[in-house]
């Protein structure tokens, strides 16, 4: 029997969520220094979009970020909405600055 429970894993510039060994979504980030992680894009495959997995992915990514001692900068609209609705990460949030937005815009392939 296939195991369709989602699994979240960290990669070099993103956290991924997978099921049955297939990556079905991700949330991308950049660490501009040793104290901040800027989340700038989250995407879940259309086939998996109504399962609540974006929330699972973002919750685990934010929890890991906080556990690493990094502050969360929610540039991604989904991540920003998540932290507005779930106050579990208030202690780890930083406001988005103009410099954060400029950094994200300067990234190559920021939404791949």
Coordinates of C-alpha atoms in Angstrom, one line a residue:
X1 CA 0.0 0.0 0.0
X2 CA 1.3 3.4 -0.9
X3 CA 2.2 5.9 1.9
X4 CA 0.6 9.2 0.8
X5 CA 1.4 11.1 4.0
X6 CA 3.3 14.2 3.1
X7 CA 7.0 14.5 4.1
X8 CA 8.8 17.8 4.4
X9 CA 12.5 18.1 3.8
X10 CA 15.1 20.9 3.6
X11 CA 17.2 21.5 0.5
X12 CA 19.7 24.2 -0.4
X13 CA 17.3 27.0 -1.0
X14 CA 13.8 25.5 -0.3
X15 CA 11.8 23.2 1.8
X16 CA 10.0 20.5 -0.2
X17 CA 6.9 18.5 0.5
X18 CA 6.6 15.0 -1.1
X19 CA 4.3 12.0 -1.1
X20 CA 5.1 8.6 -2.5
X21 CA 8.6 9.8 -3.2
X22 CA 7.4 12.6 -5.5
X23 CA 8.0 16.3 -4.7
X24 CA 4.6 18.0 -5.0
X25 CA 5.4 21.4 -3.6
X26 CA 8.0 23.8 -2.1
X27 CA 8.6 27.0 -0.3
X28 CA 11.7 28.9 -1.4
X29 CA 14.0 31.0 0.8
X30 CA 17.2 32.9 0.9
X31 CA 19.4 33.5 4.0
X32 CA 20.9 37.0 3.4
X33 CA 22.9 36.7 6.7
X34 CA 23.3 34.5 9.7
X35 CA 20.2 35.7 11.4
X36 CA 17.4 35.9 8.8
X37 CA 15.6 33.6 6.4
X38 CA 13.5 35.3 3.8
X39 CA 10.6 33.1 2.4
X40 CA 9.7 34.4 -1.0
X41 CA 7.7 31.8 -2.9
X42 CA 5.5 28.8 -2.1
X43 CA 3.9 26.5 -4.6
X44 CA 1.9 23.2 -4.4
X45 CA 1.1 21.2 -7.5
X46 CA -2.5 21.7 -8.6
X47 CA -3.4 18.1 -8.0
X48 CA -2.5 18.4 -4.3
X49 CA -3.8 21.9 -3.7
X50 CA -6.9 21.0 -1.7
X51 CA -5.2 18.8 0.9
X52 CA -3.8 21.5 3.3
X53 CA -0.3 20.6 2.4
X54 CA 0.8 24.1 1.8
X55 CA 0.0 24.8 5.5
X56 CA 1.9 21.6 6.5
X57 CA 4.9 22.6 4.5
X58 CA 5.0 26.2 5.7
X59 CA 4.5 25.3 9.4
X60 CA 7.3 22.8 9.3
X61 CA 9.6 25.2 7.4
X62 CA 8.9 28.0 9.9
X63 CA 9.4 25.7 12.9
X64 CA 12.8 24.5 11.5
X65 CA 13.8 28.1 10.8
X66 CA 13.0 29.1 14.3
X67 CA 14.8 26.0 15.7
X68 CA 17.9 27.1 13.8
X69 CA 17.8 30.4 15.6
X70 CA 16.9 32.4 12.4
X71 CA 14.2 35.0 12.2
X72 CA 11.4 34.7 9.6
X73 CA 10.9 37.3 6.9
X74 CA 7.6 36.6 5.2
X75 CA 7.8 38.1 1.7
X76 CA 5.8 35.2 0.1
X77 CA 2.1 36.1 0.2
X78 CA 1.2 32.6 1.4
X79 CA 3.7 32.7 4.2
X80 CA 2.7 36.2 5.2
X81 CA -1.0 35.1 5.4
X82 CA 0.0 32.0 7.3
X83 CA 1.8 34.0 10.0
X84 CA -1.0 36.5 10.2
X85 CA -3.5 33.7 10.9
X86 CA -1.2 31.5 13.1
X87 CA 0.6 33.3 15.9
X88 CA 2.9 30.3 16.7
X89 CA 5.8 32.2 15.1
X90 CA 5.3 35.7 16.3
X91 CA 8.4 35.5 18.4
X92 CA 10.5 34.7 15.3
X93 CA 9.0 37.3 12.8
X94 CA 10.7 40.3 11.3
X95 CA 9.0 42.9 9.2
X96 CA 9.6 42.9 5.5
X97 CA 11.9 45.8 4.5
X98 CA 12.4 47.4 1.1
X99 CA 15.9 45.9 1.1
X100 CA 14.4 42.4 1.5
X101 CA 12.1 43.0 -1.5
X102 CA 15.0 44.3 -3.6
X103 CA 17.1 41.2 -2.7
X104 CA 14.3 38.9 -3.7
X105 CA 13.8 40.7 -7.0
X106 CA 17.5 40.4 -7.7
X107 CA 17.5 36.6 -7.3
X108 CA 17.9 34.6 -10.5
X109 CA 14.9 32.3 -11.3
X110 CA 13.1 33.4 -8.2
X111 CA 10.0 31.3 -9.0
X112 CA 11.1 28.1 -10.6

